[in-house]
Short mmCIF file of C-alpha atoms and ligand atoms in Angstrom, two decimals:
data_model
loop_
_atom_site.label_atom_id
_atom_site.label_comp_id
_atom_site.label_asym_id
_atom_site.label_seq_id
_atom_site.Cartn_x
_atom_site.Cartn_y
_atom_site.Cartn_z
CA UNK A 1 0.22 -0.05 0.43
CA UNK A 2 1.62 3.92 -0.62
CA UNK A 3 3.12 5.82 2.20
CA UNK A 4 1.13 8.37 3.19
CA UNK A 5 4.97 10.88 4.58
CA UNK A 6 4.51 14.08 5.92
CA UNK A 7 7.56 16.23 6.84
CA UNK A 8 7.97 19.11 8.22
CA UNK A 9 10.14 21.87 8.01
CA UNK A 10 11.08 20.18 4.23
CA UNK A 11 11.61 22.91 2.33
CA UNK A 12 15.46 22.57 2.80
CA UNK A 13 17.86 20.59 4.66
CA UNK A 14 17.45 17.51 5.81
CA UNK A 15 13.86 17.75 5.15
CA UNK A 16 13.94 17.96 1.65
CA UNK A 17 16.68 15.67 0.91
CA UNK A 18 13.66 13.83 3.19
CA UNK A 19 10.92 14.50 0.98
CA UNK A 20 12.84 13.43 -2.71
CA UNK A 21 14.83 10.27 -1.15
CA UNK A 22 11.12 8.79 -0.28
CA UNK A 23 8.97 10.08 -2.72
CA UNK A 24 11.77 8.94 -5.39
CA UNK A 25 11.72 5.59 -3.17
CA UNK A 26 7.85 6.24 -4.06
CA UNK A 27 5.77 7.35 -1.16
CA UNK A 28 3.45 10.53 -1.78
CA UNK A 29 5.00 12.32 0.22
CA UNK A 30 3.60 15.90 1.90
CA UNK A 31 5.75 18.75 1.88
CA UNK A 32 5.14 21.22 5.34
CA UNK A 33 7.14 24.12 5.40
CA UNK A 34 5.58 26.97 7.16
CA UNK A 35 6.46 29.97 4.53
CA UNK A 36 3.81 29.35 1.21
CA UNK A 37 6.93 30.77 -0.69
CA UNK A 38 9.73 28.77 -0.32
CA UNK A 39 7.03 25.81 0.61
CA UNK A 40 5.04 25.89 -2.99
CA UNK A 41 8.85 26.39 -5.30
CA UNK A 42 10.93 23.33 -3.36
CA UNK A 43 7.06 20.90 -2.93
CA UNK A 44 7.10 21.93 -7.14
CA UNK A 45 10.45 21.53 -7.72
CA UNK A 46 9.70 16.90 -6.57
CA UNK A 47 5.80 17.09 -7.90
CA UNK A 48 4.66 17.16 -4.85
CA UNK A 49 2.02 18.70 -2.24
CA UNK A 50 2.41 22.06 -0.13
CA UNK A 51 1.23 22.11 3.35
CA UNK A 52 1.61 25.44 4.92
CA UNK A 53 2.55 24.46 8.97
CA UNK A 54 4.27 26.83 11.27
CA UNK A 55 4.81 24.38 13.69
CA UNK A 56 4.71 26.67 16.59
CA UNK A 57 1.16 27.65 15.78
CA UNK A 58 -1.83 25.98 16.41
CA UNK A 59 -3.42 27.27 13.98
CA UNK A 60 -1.24 26.53 11.94
CA UNK A 61 -0.86 22.14 12.56
CA UNK A 62 -4.62 22.14 13.13
CA UNK A 63 -5.38 23.61 9.85
CA UNK A 64 -2.75 21.40 8.57
CA UNK A 65 -3.71 17.99 9.87
CA UNK A 66 -7.18 18.85 8.63
CA UNK A 67 -6.10 19.72 5.25
CA UNK A 68 -4.37 16.18 5.31
CA UNK A 69 -7.82 14.56 6.44
CA UNK A 70 -9.61 16.21 3.75
CA UNK A 71 -7.14 14.72 0.50
CA UNK A 72 -5.35 12.07 1.85
CA UNK A 73 -7.83 10.87 4.40
CA UNK A 74 -4.34 9.16 6.65
CA UNK A 75 -0.97 9.59 7.65
CA UNK A 76 1.45 6.60 7.22
CA UNK A 77 4.43 8.20 8.02
CA UNK A 78 4.98 11.46 10.15
CA UNK A 79 8.18 12.72 10.26
CA UNK A 80 8.91 15.88 12.72
CA UNK A 81 11.88 17.43 11.14
CA UNK A 82 11.57 21.61 11.64
CA UNK A 83 14.51 22.90 13.80
CA UNK A 84 16.49 25.21 15.11
CA UNK A 85 19.70 25.94 16.79
CA UNK A 86 18.54 29.82 18.10
CA UNK A 87 20.29 33.05 18.22
CA UNK A 88 24.09 32.71 18.34
CA UNK A 89 24.74 34.30 21.11
CA UNK A 90 27.55 33.95 23.92
CA UNK A 91 26.40 31.55 26.71
CA UNK A 92 26.02 34.62 28.98
CA UNK A 93 24.25 36.79 27.01
CA UNK A 94 21.54 34.11 26.35
CA UNK A 95 17.70 35.26 27.24
CA UNK A 96 14.31 33.77 28.12
CA UNK A 97 12.96 34.54 25.43
CA UNK A 98 15.91 32.88 23.14
CA UNK A 99 15.49 29.70 26.11
CA UNK A 100 11.37 29.97 24.79
CA UNK A 101 11.92 29.50 21.01
CA UNK A 102 14.11 27.33 21.11
CA UNK A 103 11.84 24.86 22.94
CA UNK A 104 9.14 25.79 21.58
CA UNK A 105 10.15 25.45 18.04
CA UNK A 106 12.15 22.00 19.42
CA UNK A 107 10.96 20.82 21.61
CA UNK A 108 6.75 21.84 21.94
CA UNK A 109 6.28 21.60 18.52
CA UNK A 110 6.83 18.10 18.69
CA UNK A 111 3.86 17.78 20.57
CA UNK A 112 1.79 19.72 18.97
CA UNK A 113 2.35 18.22 15.54
CA UNK A 114 2.29 14.45 16.64
CA UNK A 115 -1.08 14.81 18.78
CA UNK A 116 -2.88 17.24 15.83
CA UNK A 117 -1.88 14.55 13.58
CA UNK A 118 -2.66 10.99 15.98
CA UNK A 119 -5.50 10.92 14.28
CA UNK A 120 -4.77 10.13 11.25
CA UNK A 121 -1.63 8.42 12.43
CA UNK A 122 -4.15 5.80 13.47
CA UNK A 123 -5.96 5.33 10.39
CA UNK A 124 -2.87 3.72 8.57
CA UNK A 125 -2.20 -0.41 9.37
CA UNK A 126 1.40 0.63 10.14
CA UNK A 127 1.24 4.09 11.65
CA UNK A 128 4.84 5.96 12.39
CA UNK A 129 6.88 8.88 14.23
CA UNK A 130 10.05 9.94 13.15
CA UNK A 131 11.53 12.89 15.26
CA UNK A 132 14.96 13.80 13.96
CA UNK A 133 17.00 13.84 17.14
CA UNK A 134 20.58 14.54 17.02
CA UNK A 135 23.76 13.13 18.36
CA UNK A 136 23.90 16.62 20.51
CA UNK A 137 21.27 15.57 22.86
CA UNK A 138 22.82 12.75 23.83
CA UNK A 139 24.20 12.59 27.68
CA UNK A 140 26.68 9.47 26.31
CA UNK A 141 28.22 11.36 23.30
CA UNK A 142 27.97 14.97 24.81
CA UNK A 143 30.40 13.12 27.58
CA UNK A 144 32.42 11.04 24.79
CA UNK A 145 35.89 12.79 24.06
CA UNK A 146 36.28 10.42 20.73
CA UNK A 147 33.33 12.43 19.12
CA UNK A 148 32.58 15.55 17.46
CA UNK A 149 29.38 16.33 19.74
CA UNK A 150 31.51 16.49 23.40
CA UNK A 151 33.63 20.11 22.13
CA UNK A 152 30.35 21.85 21.81
CA UNK A 153 28.49 24.16 24.41
CA UNK A 154 25.10 24.77 23.06
CA UNK A 155 22.55 24.29 26.37
CA UNK A 156 19.66 25.36 25.29
CA UNK A 157 19.91 23.27 21.49
CA UNK A 158 21.51 19.94 23.65
CA UNK A 159 18.42 20.59 26.47
CA UNK A 160 15.76 20.87 23.69
CA UNK A 161 17.22 17.81 21.29
CA UNK A 162 17.68 15.82 24.40
CA UNK A 163 14.23 16.20 25.46
CA UNK A 164 13.39 14.98 21.97
CA UNK A 165 14.16 11.54 22.86
CA UNK A 166 13.23 11.63 26.18
CA UNK A 167 9.60 12.66 24.02
CA UNK A 168 10.31 10.10 21.63
CA UNK A 169 10.41 7.12 24.35
CA UNK A 170 8.29 8.47 26.20
CA UNK A 171 5.40 8.34 23.24
CA UNK A 172 6.54 5.11 22.30
CA UNK A 173 5.52 3.80 25.79
CA UNK A 174 2.35 5.40 26.22
CA UNK A 175 1.05 4.86 22.34
CA UNK A 176 1.70 1.43 21.29
CA UNK A 177 -0.25 1.09 18.48
CA UNK A 178 1.90 3.91 16.48
CA UNK A 179 5.98 3.55 16.31
CA UNK A 180 8.16 6.19 17.19
CA UNK A 181 11.11 6.96 16.31
CA UNK A 182 14.59 9.45 17.24
CA UNK A 183 16.84 9.51 14.32
CA UNK A 184 20.64 11.61 14.68
CA UNK A 185 21.22 12.53 11.49
CA UNK A 186 25.33 13.16 11.99
CA UNK A 187 26.95 16.17 11.53
CA UNK A 188 25.02 18.19 8.01
CA UNK A 189 26.19 21.09 6.08
CA UNK A 190 23.10 22.65 5.97
CA UNK A 191 21.36 25.96 6.33
CA UNK A 192 21.73 25.19 10.23
CA UNK A 193 25.77 25.17 11.20
CA UNK A 194 26.48 27.15 8.20
CA UNK A 195 26.98 24.48 6.39
CA UNK A 196 29.76 23.44 8.81
CA UNK A 197 28.97 19.60 8.92
CA UNK A 198 31.36 17.48 7.21
CA UNK A 199 28.43 15.15 5.77
CA UNK A 200 26.87 16.19 2.64
CA UNK A 201 22.56 15.91 2.44
CA UNK A 202 22.16 12.19 1.37
CA UNK A 203 24.25 10.96 4.68
CA UNK A 204 22.94 12.98 7.63
CA UNK A 205 19.38 11.51 5.93
CA UNK A 206 20.67 7.83 6.16
CA UNK A 207 18.87 6.99 9.31
CA UNK A 208 15.49 9.32 9.10
CA UNK A 209 15.06 7.55 5.44
CA UNK A 210 15.81 4.17 6.77
CA UNK A 211 13.27 4.87 9.84
CA UNK A 212 10.76 5.48 6.87
CA UNK A 213 11.01 2.75 4.94
CA UNK A 214 11.57 -0.49 7.05
CA UNK A 215 9.27 -3.29 8.95
CA UNK A 216 7.46 -1.93 11.70
CA UNK A 217 8.53 -5.22 13.15
CA UNK A 218 11.65 -3.19 13.77
CA UNK A 219 10.40 -2.00 16.71
CA UNK A 220 9.99 1.91 18.43
CA UNK A 221 11.20 4.21 21.05
CA UNK A 222 14.56 4.22 19.38
CA UNK A 223 17.36 5.73 18.59
CA UNK A 224 19.25 5.34 15.95
CA UNK A 225 21.30 7.26 13.73
CA UNK A 226 23.32 6.32 10.09
CA UNK A 227 24.71 2.93 10.68
CA UNK A 228 23.29 2.10 14.23
CA UNK A 229 22.10 2.41 18.19
CA UNK A 230 22.55 5.88 19.41
CA UNK A 231 23.92 5.23 22.81
CA UNK A 232 21.15 7.98 25.00
N1 NAP B 301 22.19 19.69 10.10
C1 NAP B 301 22.86 18.91 11.49
O1 NAP B 301 24.73 18.64 11.35
C2 NAP B 301 22.21 18.28 12.00
C3 NAP B 301 22.68 17.22 12.83
C4 NAP B 301 21.78 16.52 13.88
C5 NAP B 301 20.30 17.26 14.10
N2 NAP B 301 19.62 18.46 13.17
C6 NAP B 301 17.81 18.24 12.41
O2 NAP B 301 17.69 18.43 11.74
C7 NAP B 301 16.38 19.10 11.45
C8 NAP B 301 17.44 19.59 9.92
O3 NAP B 301 17.73 20.65 10.04
P1 NAP B 301 18.87 21.32 9.38
O4 NAP B 301 20.05 20.87 8.96
O5 NAP B 301 17.85 20.51 7.27
O6 NAP B 301 18.04 22.71 9.31
P2 NAP B 301 18.14 24.26 7.99
O7 NAP B 301 18.12 23.49 6.72
O8 NAP B 301 18.14 24.90 8.85
O9 NAP B 301 16.15 23.47 7.89
C9 NAP B 301 15.23 23.52 8.94
C10 NAP B 301 13.57 23.81 8.69
O10 NAP B 301 13.66 23.70 10.16
C11 NAP B 301 12.14 24.62 9.70
N3 NAP B 301 11.53 25.33 10.56
C12 NAP B 301 12.13 26.00 11.71
N4 NAP B 301 10.94 26.50 12.01
C13 NAP B 301 9.44 26.37 11.78
C14 NAP B 301 8.83 26.56 12.26
N5 NAP B 301 8.50 27.31 13.19
N6 NAP B 301 7.52 25.93 11.17
C15 NAP B 301 7.98 25.45 10.79
N7 NAP B 301 8.98 25.21 9.50
C16 NAP B 301 9.97 25.32 10.55
C17 NAP B 301 13.32 25.54 8.06
O11 NAP B 301 12.23 26.56 7.70
P3 NAP B 301 12.66 27.83 7.35
O12 NAP B 301 13.39 27.71 5.83
O13 NAP B 301 11.37 28.64 6.44
O14 NAP B 301 13.66 28.18 7.38
C18 NAP B 301 14.05 25.23 7.70
O15 NAP B 301 12.64 23.83 6.21
C19 NAP B 301 16.25 19.68 12.93
O16 NAP B 301 15.36 19.07 13.47
C20 NAP B 301 18.39 20.35 13.04
O17 NAP B 301 17.57 19.90 14.71
C21 NAP B 301 20.19 18.68 12.35
#
């Protein structure tokens, strides 16, 4: 059966590459993006449907879910990809507003979008949610001197991604009828990091694409990168 896949923040970067790869693999991709111009342009390049969604805005998220309900009727795979690093400022200069924006976009939006789309996922025979987390949210990797994740101090982004991973495992426990897994793309050249990442977007989407295409028996509540399980 056709796999209907909704991706947030898919107008560029890892979200766009995921949309491109899954479309090529035969999924019916719905490309979510907050900006109608950038979103429609990206969707037109891939020949897929664009749906406006600002993940921080309740009304926009509700409209997006209603739009998909009206047209596609269900979602098989939801990919919570939209994310930000927040303002580039020295840590002592960070404000509550900086923290609110990062947590609102990266964490609270995962709850908002997932819960708005759950009724559509529950109409799928094999529903799956993929949360795009990060190795930067892993306690193990950020304490491993051999890993690049241990060399960077970014309190807001790392704490937000740790929360995304925990949301994933908690949803997996609470909603056993839907598979919830977290992906760590690895350090990938995108606008998010001024293209400093050492991986290509193709490499950076391997974990997401693998979670989106694996057999449902692969399980729920996992945290994986392109080579396998990630230490918590
Ligand atoms: N690149 C890496 O090395 C790396 C590593 C680990 C995890 N990740 C994660 O991967 C995900 C994608 O990042 P990326 O590297 O592809 O970054 P990117 O190129 O900057 O793309 C981020 C996407 O999120 C969208 N977005 C931001 N705020 C949004 C909002 N409120 N509503 C809807 N969309 C919103 C952006 O839309 P606009 O174009 O409108 O701003 C853009 O489409 C993020 O969750 C990031 O944390 C990235």
